[in-house]
Short mmCIF file of C-alpha atoms and ligand atoms in Angstrom, two decimals:
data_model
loop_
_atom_site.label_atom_id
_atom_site.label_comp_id
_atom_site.label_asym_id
_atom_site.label_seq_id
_atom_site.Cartn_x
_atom_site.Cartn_y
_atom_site.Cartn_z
CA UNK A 1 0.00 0.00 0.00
CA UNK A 2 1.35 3.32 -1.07
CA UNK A 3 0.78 6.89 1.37
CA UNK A 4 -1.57 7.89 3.35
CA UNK A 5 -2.42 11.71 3.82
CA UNK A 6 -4.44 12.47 7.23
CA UNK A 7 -5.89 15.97 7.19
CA UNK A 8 -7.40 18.00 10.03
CA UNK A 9 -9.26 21.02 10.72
CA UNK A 10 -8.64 22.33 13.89
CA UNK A 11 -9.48 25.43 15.99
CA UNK A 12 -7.92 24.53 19.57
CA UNK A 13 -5.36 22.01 18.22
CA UNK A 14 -6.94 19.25 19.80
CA UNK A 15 -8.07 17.40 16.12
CA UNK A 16 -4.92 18.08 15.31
CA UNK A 17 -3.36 15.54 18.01
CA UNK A 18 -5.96 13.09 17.33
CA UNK A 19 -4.69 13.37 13.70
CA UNK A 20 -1.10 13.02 14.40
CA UNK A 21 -1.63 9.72 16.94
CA UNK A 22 -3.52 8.54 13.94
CA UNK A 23 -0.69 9.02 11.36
CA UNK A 24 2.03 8.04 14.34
CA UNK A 25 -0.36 4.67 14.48
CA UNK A 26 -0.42 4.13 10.70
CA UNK A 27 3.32 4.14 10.82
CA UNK A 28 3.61 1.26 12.97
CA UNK A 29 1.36 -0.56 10.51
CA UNK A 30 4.21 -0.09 8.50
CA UNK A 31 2.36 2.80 6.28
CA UNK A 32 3.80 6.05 5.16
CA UNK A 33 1.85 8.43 6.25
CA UNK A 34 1.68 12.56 6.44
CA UNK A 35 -0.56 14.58 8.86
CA UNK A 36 -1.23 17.88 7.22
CA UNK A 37 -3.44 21.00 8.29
CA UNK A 38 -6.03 20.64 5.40
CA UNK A 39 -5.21 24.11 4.18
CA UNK A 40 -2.15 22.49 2.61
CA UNK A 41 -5.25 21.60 0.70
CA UNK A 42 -3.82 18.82 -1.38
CA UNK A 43 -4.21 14.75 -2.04
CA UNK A 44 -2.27 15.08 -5.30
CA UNK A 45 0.47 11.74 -4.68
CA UNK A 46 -1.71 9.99 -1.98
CA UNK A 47 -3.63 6.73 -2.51
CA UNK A 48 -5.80 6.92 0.47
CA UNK A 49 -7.06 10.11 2.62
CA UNK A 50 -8.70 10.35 6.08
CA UNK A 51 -9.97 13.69 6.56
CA UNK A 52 -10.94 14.89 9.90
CA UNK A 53 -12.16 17.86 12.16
CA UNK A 54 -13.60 19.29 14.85
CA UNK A 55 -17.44 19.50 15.35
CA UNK A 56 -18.92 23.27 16.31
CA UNK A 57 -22.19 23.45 16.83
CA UNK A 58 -22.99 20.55 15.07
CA UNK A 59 -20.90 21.34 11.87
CA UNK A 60 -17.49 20.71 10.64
CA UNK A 61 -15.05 23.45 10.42
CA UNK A 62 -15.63 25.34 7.08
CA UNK A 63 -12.58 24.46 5.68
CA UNK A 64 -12.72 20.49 6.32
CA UNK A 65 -15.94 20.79 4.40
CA UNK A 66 -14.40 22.60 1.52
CA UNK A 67 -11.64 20.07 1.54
CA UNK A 68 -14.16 17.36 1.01
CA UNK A 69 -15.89 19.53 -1.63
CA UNK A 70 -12.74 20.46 -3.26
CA UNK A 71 -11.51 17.16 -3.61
CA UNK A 72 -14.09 14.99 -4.61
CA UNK A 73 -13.02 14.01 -8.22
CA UNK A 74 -9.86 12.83 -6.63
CA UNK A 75 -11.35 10.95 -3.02
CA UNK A 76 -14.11 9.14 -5.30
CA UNK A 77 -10.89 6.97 -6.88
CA UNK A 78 -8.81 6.01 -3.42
CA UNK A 79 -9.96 4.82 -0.27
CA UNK A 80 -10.62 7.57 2.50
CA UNK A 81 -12.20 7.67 5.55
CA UNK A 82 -13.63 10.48 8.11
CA UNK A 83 -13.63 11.54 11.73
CA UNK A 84 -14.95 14.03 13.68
CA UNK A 85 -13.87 14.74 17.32
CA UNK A 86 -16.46 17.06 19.48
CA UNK A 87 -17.86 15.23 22.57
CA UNK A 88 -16.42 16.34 26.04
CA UNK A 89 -17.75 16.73 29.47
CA UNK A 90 -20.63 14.55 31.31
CA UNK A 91 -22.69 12.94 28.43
CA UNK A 92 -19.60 11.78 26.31
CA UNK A 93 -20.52 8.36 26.56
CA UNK A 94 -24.74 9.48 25.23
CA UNK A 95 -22.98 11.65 22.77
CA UNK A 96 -20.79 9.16 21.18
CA UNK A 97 -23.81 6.77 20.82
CA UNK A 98 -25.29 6.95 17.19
CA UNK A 99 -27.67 9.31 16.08
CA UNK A 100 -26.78 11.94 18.78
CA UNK A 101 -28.09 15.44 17.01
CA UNK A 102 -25.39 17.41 18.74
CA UNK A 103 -22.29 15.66 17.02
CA UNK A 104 -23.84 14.44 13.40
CA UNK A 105 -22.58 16.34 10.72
CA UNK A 106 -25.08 15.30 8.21
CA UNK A 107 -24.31 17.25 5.20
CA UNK A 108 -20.76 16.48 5.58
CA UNK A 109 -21.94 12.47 5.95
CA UNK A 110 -24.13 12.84 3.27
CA UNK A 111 -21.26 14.61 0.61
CA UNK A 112 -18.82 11.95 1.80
CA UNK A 113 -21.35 9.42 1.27
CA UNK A 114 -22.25 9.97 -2.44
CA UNK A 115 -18.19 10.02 -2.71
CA UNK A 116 -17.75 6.97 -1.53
CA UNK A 117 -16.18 6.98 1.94
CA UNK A 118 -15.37 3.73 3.83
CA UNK A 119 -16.15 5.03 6.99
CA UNK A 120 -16.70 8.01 9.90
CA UNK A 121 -16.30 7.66 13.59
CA UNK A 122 -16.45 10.54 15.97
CA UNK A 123 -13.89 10.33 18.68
CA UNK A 124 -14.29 12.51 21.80
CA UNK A 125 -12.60 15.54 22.21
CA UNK A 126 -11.39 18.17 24.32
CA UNK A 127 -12.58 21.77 25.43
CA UNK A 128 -10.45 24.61 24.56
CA UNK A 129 -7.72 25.08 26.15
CA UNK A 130 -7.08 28.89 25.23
CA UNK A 131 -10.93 29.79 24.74
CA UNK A 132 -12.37 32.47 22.99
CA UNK A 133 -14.89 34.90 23.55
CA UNK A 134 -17.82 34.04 25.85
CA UNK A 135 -19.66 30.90 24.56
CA UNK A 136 -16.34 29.24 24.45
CA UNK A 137 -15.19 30.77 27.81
CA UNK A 138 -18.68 29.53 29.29
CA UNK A 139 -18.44 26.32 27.93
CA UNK A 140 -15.55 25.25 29.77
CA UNK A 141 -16.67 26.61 32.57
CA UNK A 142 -19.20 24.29 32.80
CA UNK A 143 -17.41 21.20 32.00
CA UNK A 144 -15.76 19.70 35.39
CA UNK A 145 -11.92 20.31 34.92
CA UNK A 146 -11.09 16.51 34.94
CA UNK A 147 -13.54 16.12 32.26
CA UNK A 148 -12.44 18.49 29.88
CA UNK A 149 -9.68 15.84 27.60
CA UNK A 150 -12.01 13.19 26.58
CA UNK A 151 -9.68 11.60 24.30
CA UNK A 152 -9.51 8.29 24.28
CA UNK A 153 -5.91 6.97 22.93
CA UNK A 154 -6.64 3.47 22.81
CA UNK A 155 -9.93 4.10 20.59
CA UNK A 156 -7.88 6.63 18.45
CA UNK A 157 -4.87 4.07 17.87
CA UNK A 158 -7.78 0.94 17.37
CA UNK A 159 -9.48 3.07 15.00
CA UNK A 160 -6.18 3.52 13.15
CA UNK A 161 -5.48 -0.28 13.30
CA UNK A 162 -8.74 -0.84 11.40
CA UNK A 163 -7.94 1.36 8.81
CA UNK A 164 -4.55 -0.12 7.89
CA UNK A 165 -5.73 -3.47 8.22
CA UNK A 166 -8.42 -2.20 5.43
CA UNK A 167 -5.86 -0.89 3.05
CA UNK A 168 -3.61 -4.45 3.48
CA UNK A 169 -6.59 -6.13 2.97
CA UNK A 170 -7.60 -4.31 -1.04
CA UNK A 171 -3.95 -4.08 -1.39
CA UNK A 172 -3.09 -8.03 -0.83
CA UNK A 173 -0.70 -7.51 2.25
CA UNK A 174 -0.45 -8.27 6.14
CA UNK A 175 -0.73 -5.52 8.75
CA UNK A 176 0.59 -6.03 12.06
CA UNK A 177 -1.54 -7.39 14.64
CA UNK A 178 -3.33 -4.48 17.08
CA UNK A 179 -1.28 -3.74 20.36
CA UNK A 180 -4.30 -2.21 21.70
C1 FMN B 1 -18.40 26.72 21.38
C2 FMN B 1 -18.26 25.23 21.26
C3 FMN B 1 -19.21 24.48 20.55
C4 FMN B 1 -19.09 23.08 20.44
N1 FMN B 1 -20.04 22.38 19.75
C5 FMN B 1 -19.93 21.03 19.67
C6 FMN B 1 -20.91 20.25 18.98
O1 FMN B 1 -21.88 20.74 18.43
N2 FMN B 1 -20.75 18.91 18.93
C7 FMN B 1 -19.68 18.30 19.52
O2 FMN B 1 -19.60 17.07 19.46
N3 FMN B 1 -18.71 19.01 20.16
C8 FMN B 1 -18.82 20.34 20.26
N4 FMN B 1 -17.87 21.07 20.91
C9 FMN B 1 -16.67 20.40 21.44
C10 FMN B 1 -15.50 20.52 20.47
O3 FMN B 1 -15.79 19.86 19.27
C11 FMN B 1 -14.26 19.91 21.11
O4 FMN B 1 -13.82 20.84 22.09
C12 FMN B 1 -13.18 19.59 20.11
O5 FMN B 1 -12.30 18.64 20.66
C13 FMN B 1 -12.41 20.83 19.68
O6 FMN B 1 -11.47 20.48 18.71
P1 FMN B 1 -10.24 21.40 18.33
O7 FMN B 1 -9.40 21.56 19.59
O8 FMN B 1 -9.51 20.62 17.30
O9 FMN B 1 -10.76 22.70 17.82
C14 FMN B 1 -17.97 22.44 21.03
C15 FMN B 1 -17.00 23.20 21.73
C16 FMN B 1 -17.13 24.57 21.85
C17 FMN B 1 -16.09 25.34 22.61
#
């Protein structure tokens, strides 16, 4: 199997780890994989894509979306996958659990749908850490302060695991078995 691009969209940075543990965990696979901010807004040299970002008010960051958009021609002929990382405080667990309206981005779903996408998950995420202006700032002031990192690791690197064992598998080859 040939590279793997994993793009984020990211306000706080937080997507942006997920991303990177992702790529780090495709590596171990044995992949070659880049992690790139997707305003390097490119899959030109990649043979499969996993596009991710945060959730805000129920959407995708703007330019995620326009990633997706912008690329279609090119994700409808490789593999690719999404993720979307938003859920954080009391109700991660209710959140997580399908057909939660606060996390689904439909129209994203639907676009990557009709494109052909092998999956989405939705991983938890993690309040601001530098918030900005008041909804932000009031938002994590209501969410405990051991509850604010939701992230789960293990979920993030089995998650990973699954995809490369999906790309050995339509490319013929053996990943390694999951640690996790
Ligand atoms: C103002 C605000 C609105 C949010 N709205 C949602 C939401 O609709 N659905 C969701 O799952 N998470 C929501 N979240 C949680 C974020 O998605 C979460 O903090 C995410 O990990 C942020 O990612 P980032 O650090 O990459 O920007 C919201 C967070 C803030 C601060």
């Amino acid at each position: 199997m040939g590279k793997v691009l994993v793009a984020y969209a990211s306000k706080h940075h937080s997507t942006a780890e997920i991303a990177e543990a992702i790529a780090a965990e495709l590596r171990i696979q044995g992949l070659d994989a880049d992690c790139t901010d997707v305003s390097a807004d490119t899959v030109t040299g990649y043979d499969a894509v996993i596009l991710g970002s945060a959730v805000y008010a129920g959407r995708w960051l703007k330019d995620a979306h326009r990633f997706l958009k912008h690329h279609r021609d090119d994700l409808v002929r490789i593999p690719f996958w999404i993720f979307s990382s938003g859920p954080v405080g009391e109700n991660v667990e209710e959140d997580l659990a399908e057909n939660s309206n606060w996390l689904e981005p439909h129209k994203v779903l639907d676009l990557a749908e009709s494109i052909g996408l092998r999956g989405h998950t939705v991983f938890a995420g993690r309040m601001p850490t530098d918030p900005h202006g008041f909804i932000e700032k009031s938002m994590v002031k209501r969410t405990p302060e051991e509850l604010r990192d939701a992230r789960d690791w293990d979920a993030i690197r089995r998650w990973a695991d699954d995809v490369a064992a999906a790309l050995a598998a339509s490319s013929g080859t053996t990943a390694a078995p999951s640690q996790h």
